[in-house]
Coordinates of C-alpha atoms and ligand atoms in Angstrom, one line a residue:
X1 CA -33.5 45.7 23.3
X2 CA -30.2 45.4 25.0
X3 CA -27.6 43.8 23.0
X4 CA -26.2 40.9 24.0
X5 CA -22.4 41.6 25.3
X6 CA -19.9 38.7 24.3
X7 CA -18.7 37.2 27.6
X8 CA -14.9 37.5 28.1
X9 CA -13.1 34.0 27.4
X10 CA -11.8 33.7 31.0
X11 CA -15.3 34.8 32.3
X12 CA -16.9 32.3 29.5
X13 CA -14.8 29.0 30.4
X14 CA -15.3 29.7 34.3
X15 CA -18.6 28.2 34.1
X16 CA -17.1 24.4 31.9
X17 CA -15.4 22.7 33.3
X18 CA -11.3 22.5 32.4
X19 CA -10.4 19.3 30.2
X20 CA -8.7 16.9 31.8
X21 CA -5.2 16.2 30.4
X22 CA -3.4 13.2 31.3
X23 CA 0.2 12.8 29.7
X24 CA 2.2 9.0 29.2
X25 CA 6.0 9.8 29.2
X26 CA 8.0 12.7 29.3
X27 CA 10.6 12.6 26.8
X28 CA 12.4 15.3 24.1
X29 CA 8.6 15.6 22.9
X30 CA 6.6 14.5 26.1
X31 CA 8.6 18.0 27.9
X32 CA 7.8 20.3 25.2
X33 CA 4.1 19.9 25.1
X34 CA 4.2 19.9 28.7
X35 CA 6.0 22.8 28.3
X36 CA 3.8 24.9 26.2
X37 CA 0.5 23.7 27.5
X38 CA 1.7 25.8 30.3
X39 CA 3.5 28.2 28.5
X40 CA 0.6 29.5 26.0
X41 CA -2.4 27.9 28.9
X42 CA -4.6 30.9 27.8
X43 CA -4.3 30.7 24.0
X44 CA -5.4 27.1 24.0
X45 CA -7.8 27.7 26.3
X46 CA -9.7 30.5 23.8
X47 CA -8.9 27.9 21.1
X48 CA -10.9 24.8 22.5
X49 CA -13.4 26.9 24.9
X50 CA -12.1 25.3 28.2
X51 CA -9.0 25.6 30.4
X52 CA -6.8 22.0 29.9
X53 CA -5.6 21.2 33.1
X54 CA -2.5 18.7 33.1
X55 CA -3.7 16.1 35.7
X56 CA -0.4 13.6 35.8
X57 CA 2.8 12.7 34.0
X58 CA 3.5 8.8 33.7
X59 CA 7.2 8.5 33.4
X60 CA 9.6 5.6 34.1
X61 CA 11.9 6.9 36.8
X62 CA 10.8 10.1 39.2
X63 CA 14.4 10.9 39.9
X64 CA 15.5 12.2 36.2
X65 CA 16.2 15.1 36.2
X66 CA 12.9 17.7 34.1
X67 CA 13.2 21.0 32.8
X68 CA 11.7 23.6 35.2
X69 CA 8.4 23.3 33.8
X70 CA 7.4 19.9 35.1
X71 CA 5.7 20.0 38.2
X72 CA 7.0 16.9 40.3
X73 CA 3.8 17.0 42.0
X74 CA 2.2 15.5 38.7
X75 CA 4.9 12.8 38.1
X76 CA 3.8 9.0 38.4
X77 CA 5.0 6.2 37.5
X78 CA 1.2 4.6 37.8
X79 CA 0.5 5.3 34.5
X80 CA -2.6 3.1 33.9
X81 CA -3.7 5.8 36.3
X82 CA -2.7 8.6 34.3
X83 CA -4.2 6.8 31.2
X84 CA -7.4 6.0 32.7
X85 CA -8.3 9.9 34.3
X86 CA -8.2 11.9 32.0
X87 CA -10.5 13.6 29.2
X88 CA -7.4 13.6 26.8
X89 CA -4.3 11.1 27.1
X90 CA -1.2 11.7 25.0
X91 CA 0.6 8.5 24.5
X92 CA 4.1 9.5 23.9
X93 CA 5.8 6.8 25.7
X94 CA 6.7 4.7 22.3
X95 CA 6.8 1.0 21.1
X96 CA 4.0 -1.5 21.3
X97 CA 3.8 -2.4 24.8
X98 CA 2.9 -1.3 27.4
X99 CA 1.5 1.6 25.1
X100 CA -1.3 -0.5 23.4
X101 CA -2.8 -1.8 26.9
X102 CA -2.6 1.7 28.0
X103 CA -4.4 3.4 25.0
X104 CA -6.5 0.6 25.0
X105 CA -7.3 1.5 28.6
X106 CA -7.7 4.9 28.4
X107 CA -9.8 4.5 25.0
X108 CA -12.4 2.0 27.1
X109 CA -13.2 5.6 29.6
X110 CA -14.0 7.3 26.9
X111 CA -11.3 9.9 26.8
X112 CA -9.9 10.8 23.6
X113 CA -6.3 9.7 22.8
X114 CA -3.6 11.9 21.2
X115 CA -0.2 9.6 19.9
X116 CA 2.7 9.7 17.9
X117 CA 3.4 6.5 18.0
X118 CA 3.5 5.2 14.2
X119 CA 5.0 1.8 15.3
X120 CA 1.6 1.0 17.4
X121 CA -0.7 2.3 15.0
X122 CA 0.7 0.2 11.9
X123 CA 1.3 -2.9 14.0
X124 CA -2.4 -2.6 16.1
X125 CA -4.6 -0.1 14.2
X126 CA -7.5 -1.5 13.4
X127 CA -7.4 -2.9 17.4
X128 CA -7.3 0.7 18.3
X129 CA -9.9 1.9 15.7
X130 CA -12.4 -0.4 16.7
X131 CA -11.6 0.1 20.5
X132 CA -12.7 3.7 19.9
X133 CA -15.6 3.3 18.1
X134 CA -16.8 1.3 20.9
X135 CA -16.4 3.3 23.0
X136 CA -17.4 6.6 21.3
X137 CA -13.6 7.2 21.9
X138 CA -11.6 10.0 19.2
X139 CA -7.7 8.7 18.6
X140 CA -5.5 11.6 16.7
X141 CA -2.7 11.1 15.2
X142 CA -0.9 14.2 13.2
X143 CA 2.4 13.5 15.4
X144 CA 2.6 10.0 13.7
X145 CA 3.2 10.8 10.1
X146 CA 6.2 13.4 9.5
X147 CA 6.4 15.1 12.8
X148 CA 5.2 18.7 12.4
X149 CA 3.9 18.6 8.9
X150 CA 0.3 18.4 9.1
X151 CA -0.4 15.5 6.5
X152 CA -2.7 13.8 8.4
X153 CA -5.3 16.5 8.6
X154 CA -5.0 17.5 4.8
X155 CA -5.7 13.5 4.1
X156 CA -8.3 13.0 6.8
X157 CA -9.8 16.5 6.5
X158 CA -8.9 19.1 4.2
X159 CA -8.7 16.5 1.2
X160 CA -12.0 14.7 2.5
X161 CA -14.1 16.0 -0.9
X162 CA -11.7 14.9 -3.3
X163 CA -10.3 11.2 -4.7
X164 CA -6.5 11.0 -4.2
X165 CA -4.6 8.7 -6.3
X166 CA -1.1 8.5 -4.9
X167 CA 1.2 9.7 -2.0
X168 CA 4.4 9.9 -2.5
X169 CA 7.2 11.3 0.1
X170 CA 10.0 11.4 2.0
X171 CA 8.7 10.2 5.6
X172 CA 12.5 9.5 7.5
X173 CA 14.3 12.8 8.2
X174 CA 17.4 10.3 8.8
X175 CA 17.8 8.2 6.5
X176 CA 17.3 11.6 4.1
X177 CA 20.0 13.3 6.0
X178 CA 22.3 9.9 5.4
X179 CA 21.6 10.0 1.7
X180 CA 22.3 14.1 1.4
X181 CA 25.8 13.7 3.0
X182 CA 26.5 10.5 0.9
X183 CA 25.7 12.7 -2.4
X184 CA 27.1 16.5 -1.1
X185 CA 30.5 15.2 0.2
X186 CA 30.8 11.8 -1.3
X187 CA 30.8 9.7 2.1
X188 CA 30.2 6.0 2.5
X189 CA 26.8 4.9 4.3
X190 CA 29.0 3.8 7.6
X191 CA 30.9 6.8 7.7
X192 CA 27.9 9.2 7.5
X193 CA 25.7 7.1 9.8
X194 CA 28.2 7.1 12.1
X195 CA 28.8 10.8 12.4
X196 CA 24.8 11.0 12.3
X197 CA 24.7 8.8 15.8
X198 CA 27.7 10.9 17.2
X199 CA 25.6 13.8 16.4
X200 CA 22.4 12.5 17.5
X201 CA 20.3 12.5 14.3
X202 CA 20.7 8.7 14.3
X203 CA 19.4 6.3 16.7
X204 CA 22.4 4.3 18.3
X205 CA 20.1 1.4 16.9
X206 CA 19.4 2.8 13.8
X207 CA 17.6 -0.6 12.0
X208 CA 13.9 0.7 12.2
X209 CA 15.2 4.3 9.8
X210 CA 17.6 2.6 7.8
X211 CA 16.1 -0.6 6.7
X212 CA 13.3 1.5 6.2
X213 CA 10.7 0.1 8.8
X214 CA 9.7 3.7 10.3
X215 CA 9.3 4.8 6.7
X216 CA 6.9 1.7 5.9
X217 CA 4.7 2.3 9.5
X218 CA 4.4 6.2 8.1
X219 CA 3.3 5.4 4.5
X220 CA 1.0 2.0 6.3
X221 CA -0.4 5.5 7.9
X222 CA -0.9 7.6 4.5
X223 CA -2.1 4.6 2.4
X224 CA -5.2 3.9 5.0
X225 CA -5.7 7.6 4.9
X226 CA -5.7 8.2 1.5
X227 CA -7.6 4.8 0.4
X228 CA -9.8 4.5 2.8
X229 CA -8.4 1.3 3.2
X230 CA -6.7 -0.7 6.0
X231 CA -3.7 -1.8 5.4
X232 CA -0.9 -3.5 8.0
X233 CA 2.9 -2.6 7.6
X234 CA 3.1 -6.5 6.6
X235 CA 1.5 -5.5 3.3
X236 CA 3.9 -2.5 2.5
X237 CA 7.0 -3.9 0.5
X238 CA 10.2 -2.5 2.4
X239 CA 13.6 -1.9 1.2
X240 CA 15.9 0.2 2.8
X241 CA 19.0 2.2 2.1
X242 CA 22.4 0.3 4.2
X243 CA 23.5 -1.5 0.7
X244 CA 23.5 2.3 -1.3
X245 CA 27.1 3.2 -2.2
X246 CA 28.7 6.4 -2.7
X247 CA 29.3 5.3 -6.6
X248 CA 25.4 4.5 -6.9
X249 CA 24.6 7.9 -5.9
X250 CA 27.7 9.7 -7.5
X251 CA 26.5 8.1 -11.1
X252 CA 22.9 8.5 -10.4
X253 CA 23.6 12.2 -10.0
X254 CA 25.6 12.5 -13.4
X255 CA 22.6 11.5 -14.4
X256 CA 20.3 13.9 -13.4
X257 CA 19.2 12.0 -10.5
X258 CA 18.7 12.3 -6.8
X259 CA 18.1 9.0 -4.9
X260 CA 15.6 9.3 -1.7
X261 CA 14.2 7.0 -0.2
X262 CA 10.5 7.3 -1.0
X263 CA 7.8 6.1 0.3
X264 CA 4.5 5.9 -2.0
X265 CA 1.1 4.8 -1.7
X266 CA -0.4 4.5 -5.1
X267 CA -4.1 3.4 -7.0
X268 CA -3.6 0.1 -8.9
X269 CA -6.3 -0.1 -11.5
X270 CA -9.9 0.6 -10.1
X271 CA -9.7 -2.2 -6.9
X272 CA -6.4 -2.2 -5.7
X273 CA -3.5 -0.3 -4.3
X274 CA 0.3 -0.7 -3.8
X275 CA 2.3 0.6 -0.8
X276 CA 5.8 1.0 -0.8
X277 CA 9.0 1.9 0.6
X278 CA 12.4 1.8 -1.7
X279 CA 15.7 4.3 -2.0
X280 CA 14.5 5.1 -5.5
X281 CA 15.8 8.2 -8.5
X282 CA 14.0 11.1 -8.3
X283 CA 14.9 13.4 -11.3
X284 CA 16.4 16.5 -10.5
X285 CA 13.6 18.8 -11.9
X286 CA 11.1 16.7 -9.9
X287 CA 10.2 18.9 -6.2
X288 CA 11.3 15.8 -3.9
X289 CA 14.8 16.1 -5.2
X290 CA 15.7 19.3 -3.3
X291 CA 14.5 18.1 0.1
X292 CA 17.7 18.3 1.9
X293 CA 19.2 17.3 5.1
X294 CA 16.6 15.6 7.6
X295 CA 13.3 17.3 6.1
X296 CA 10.2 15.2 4.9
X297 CA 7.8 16.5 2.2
X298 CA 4.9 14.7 0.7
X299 CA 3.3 15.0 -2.4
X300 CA -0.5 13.9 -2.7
X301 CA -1.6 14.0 -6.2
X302 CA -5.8 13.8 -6.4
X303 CA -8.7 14.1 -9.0
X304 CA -9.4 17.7 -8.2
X305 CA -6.6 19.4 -6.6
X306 CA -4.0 18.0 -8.4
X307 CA 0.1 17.9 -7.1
X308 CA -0.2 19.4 -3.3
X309 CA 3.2 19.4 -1.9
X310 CA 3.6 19.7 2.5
X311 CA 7.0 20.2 3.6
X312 CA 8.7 20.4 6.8
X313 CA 10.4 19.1 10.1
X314 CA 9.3 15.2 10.9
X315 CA 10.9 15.0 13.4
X316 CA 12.4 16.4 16.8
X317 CA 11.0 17.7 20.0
X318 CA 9.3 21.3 19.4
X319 CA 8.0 20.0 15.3
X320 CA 6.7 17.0 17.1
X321 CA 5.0 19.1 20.0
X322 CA 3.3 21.6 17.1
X323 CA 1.1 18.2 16.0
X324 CA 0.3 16.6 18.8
X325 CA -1.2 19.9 20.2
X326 CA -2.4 20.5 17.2
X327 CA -4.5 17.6 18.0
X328 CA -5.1 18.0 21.6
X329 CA -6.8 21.1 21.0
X330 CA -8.9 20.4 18.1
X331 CA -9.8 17.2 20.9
X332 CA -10.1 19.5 23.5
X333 CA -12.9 21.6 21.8
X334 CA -14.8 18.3 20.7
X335 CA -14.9 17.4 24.1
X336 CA -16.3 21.1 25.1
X337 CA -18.7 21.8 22.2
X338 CA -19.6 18.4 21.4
X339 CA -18.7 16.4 18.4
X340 CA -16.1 13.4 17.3
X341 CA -13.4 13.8 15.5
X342 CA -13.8 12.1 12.1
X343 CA -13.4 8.2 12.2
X344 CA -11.1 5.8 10.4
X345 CA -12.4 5.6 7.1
X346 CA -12.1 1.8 5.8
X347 CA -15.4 1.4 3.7
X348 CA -13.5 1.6 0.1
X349 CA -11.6 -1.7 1.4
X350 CA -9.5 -2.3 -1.9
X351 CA -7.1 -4.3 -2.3
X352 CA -3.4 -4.2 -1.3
X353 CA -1.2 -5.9 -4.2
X354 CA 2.6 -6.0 -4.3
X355 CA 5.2 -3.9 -6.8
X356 CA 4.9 -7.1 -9.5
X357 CA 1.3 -5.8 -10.2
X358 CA 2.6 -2.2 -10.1
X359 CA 3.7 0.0 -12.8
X360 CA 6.9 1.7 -12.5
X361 CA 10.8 2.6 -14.4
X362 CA 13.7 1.4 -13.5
X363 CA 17.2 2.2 -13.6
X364 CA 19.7 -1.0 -13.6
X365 CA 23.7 -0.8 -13.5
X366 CA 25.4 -3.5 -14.8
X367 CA 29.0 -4.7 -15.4
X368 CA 29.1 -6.0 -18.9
X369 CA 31.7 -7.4 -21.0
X370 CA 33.5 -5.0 -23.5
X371 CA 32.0 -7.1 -26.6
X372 CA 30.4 -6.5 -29.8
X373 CA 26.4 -7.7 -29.1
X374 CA 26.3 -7.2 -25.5
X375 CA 24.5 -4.3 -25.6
X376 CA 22.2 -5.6 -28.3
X377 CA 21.4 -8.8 -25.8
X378 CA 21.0 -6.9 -23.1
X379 CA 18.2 -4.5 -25.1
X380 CA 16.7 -8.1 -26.3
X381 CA 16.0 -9.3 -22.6
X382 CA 14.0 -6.6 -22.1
X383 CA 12.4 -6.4 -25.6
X384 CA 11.2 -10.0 -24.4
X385 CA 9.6 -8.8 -21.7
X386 CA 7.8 -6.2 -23.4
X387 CA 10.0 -3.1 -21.3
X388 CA 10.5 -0.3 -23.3
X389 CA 14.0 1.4 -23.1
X390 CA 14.2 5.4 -22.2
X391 CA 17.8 5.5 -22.1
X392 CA 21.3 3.5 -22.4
X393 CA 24.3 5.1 -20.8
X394 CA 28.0 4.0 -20.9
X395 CA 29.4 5.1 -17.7
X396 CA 32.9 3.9 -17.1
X397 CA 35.3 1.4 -18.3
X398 CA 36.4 -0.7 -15.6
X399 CA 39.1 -3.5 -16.5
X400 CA 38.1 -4.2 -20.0
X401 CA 35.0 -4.6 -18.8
X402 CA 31.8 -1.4 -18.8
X403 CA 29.6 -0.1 -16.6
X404 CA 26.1 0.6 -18.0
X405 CA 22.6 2.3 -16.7
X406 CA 19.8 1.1 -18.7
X407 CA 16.7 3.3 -17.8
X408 CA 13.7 2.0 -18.4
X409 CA 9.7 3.1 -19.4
X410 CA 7.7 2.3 -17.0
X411 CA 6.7 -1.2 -16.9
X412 CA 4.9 -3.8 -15.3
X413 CA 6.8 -4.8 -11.9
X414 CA 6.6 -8.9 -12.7
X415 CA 8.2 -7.5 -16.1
X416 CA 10.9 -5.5 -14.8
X417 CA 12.0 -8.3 -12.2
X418 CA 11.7 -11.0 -15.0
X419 CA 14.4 -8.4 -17.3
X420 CA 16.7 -8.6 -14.2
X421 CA 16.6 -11.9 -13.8
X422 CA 17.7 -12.5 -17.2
X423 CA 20.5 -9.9 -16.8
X424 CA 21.9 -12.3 -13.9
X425 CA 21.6 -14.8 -16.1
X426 CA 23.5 -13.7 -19.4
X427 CA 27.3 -14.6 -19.6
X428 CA 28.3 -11.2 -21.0
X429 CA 26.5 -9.8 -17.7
X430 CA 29.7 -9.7 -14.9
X431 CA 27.5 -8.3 -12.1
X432 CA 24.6 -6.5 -11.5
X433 CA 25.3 -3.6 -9.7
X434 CA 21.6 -1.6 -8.6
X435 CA 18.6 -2.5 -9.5
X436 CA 16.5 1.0 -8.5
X437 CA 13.2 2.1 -9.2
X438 CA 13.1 5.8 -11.1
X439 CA 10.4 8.2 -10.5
X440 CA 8.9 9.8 -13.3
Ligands
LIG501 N1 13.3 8.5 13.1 C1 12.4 9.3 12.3 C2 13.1 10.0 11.3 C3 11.5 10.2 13.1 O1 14.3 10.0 11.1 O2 12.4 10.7 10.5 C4 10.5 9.5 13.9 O3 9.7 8.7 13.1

């Protein structure tokens, strides 16, 4: 019997047909995974089991100037054509419209869609999910959720036999960066942001990172993910980091404290779960605390595995380009060998409850009189509310009046917010100065 010889993969693919790959806008990212679809054609091509052939470019304006990789030939500014030819589109044009008609459109054909656009998919996702399972459709979207670390697959795929119970990260390489300066050389918020837009890490409009929308469409993202739940970025309770000072962070850090802004996705009792998004103390011993400059890391803690940490660049051209061919290939070979990718996962459909049902600690600075007793009514408002104290510090005299962090136990959100209430309240109370939640 004469063995049967393994076909070459050129020899192989000759006989399928090349995937179709339409691309919608050619930006920093849009470039480089134009780039290297050319650049490494034949390693994708052994990867999926067909050649992908770039069939257009929608962009905005043909006369801007592209690196030498773009073919001109391929540029359109039709691109409901682009989106509606193809086998795979990759939406990397942005915003809400006109990228939800045009994933909409291309997800009607059929053809798979690849995005990175978080602000669509937390405004519009369960539009988008249902569109493609109409339509038999696959929508991918690693690039979405902290650019080139591949968080997305471990929830959706690699973690798909095991029951997480929270994700907590740092999803905004900016605002990350604007807290490390602020805490490594002592700078205001303006000052740092605005050496962060003269250097580019900051948008010139930089409300959807600071205020801490971006972070809230990304942990919208992990929540549905890893609760097989929908949830809308309406539900996720947002704060962000412009009203941090250098003090905050300088005390917080005597302290033992990093503050990042977190994003965490958590189980509340057996039905429900809270989504969040707050600058909030990370101790220094815990792994988040050493994610410097404009790096993201997630930790996803679960029944079985346990703490699994994933680390790396969120952002930027080449990091963004690693996910979304990530996905394009792993679309590409559905498309060749058959096969979906696997579908949004909704059935657990819990509930989505805000911080007040939560349980969490908190760290609050006040400025309180100099007194005998102000310290004991201060420990009695939250003995009232039933908050257990970890830790009273005195951490600077300040015009005969002091400055005090009371750190509590974790507690019941409604309980915590009552306690600072009655802080705002109390005479011997001058000003509350942060309120900020403390991660265990
Ligand atoms: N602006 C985001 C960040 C990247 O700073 O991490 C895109 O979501």
């Amino acid at each position: 019997m004469t063995p049967i010889q393994p076909m070459a993969g050129a020899q192989a693919r000759a006989a399928t047909a090349p995937v179709r790959i339409g691309v919608l806008g050619c930006g920093t990212v849009g470039s480089e995974v134009i780039r290297l679809l050319g650049e490494r054609a034949e390693d994708f091509a052994q990867r999926s089991g067909a050649d992908l052939e770039l069939t257009g470019i929608a962009v905005r304006d043909l006369e801007t100037p592209r690196g030498p990789h773009v073919d001109p030939a391929l540029l359109t500014t039709d691109a409901r054509a682009v989106a509606t030819n193809a086998d795979i589109v990759i939406e990397l044009i942005g915003g809400i419209s006109p990228a939800r008609e045009l994933v909409l459109a291309a997800l009607a054909t059929g053809a798979t869609v690849v995005t990175g656009n978080k602000a669509l998919l937390a405004a519009h996702g369960p539009e988008l999910f249902d569109a493609a399972a109409a339509s038999g459709a696959d929508l991918y979207y690693e690039a979405a959720v902290a650019g080139a670390v591949p968080v997305v697959y471990a929830l959706r795929e690699s973690l798909a036999g095991d029951t997480v119970t929270r994700v907590l990260g740092i999803v905004n390489g900016t605002t990350n960066y604007i807290l490390d300066e602020m805490a490594t050389k002592g700078l205001s918020f303006d000052t740092v942001l605005a050496t962060a837009q003269e250097l580019g890490f900051a948008e010139a409009d930089p409300t959807a990172d600071v205020d801490g929308h971006d972070a809230a469409a990304k942990a919208a993202l992990l929540a549905q993910l890893a609760f097989h739940t929908r949830v809308g970025i309406d539900q996720v309770s947002v704060s962000g980091i412009r009203n941090v000072t250098a003090e905050d962070i300088a005390q917080a850090e005597s302290a033992g404290y990093t503050l990042k802004l977190l994003a965490i996705a958590e189980r509340v009792g057996d039905d429900a779960i809270n989504v969040r998004v707050a600058p909030t103390l990370v101790p220094h011993t815990h792994p988040l605390s050493s994610v410097h400059g404009a790096f993201n890391a997630i930790v996803v803690e679960s029944e079985s595995a346990g703490r699994l940490m994933f680390y790396g660049q969120g952002a930027g051209g080449a990091p963004t380009a690693s996910a979304v061919l990530s996905d394009v290939v792993a679309a590409a070979s559905h498309k060749v060998r058959g096969g979906n990718a696997p579908r949004e996962s909704a059935y657990a459909a819990l509930r989505v409850v805000g911080p007040e049902e939560t349980t969490y600690a908190q760290r609050v600075r006040v400025r309180v009189a100099d007194e005998p007793g102000v310290l004991a009514r201060v420990a009695g408002s939250h003995a009232e509310h039933g908050v257990s104290i970890q830790s009273v510090g005195q951490l600077a005299d300040v015009e005969g009046d002091s400055v005090v962090a009371i750190v509590t136990h974790p507690s019941r959100g409604a309980a915590l917010t009552a306690v600072t209430e009655e802080l705002g309240n109390e005479p011997a109370v001058r000003e509350i100065l942060s309120v900020t939640p403390v991660e265990a």
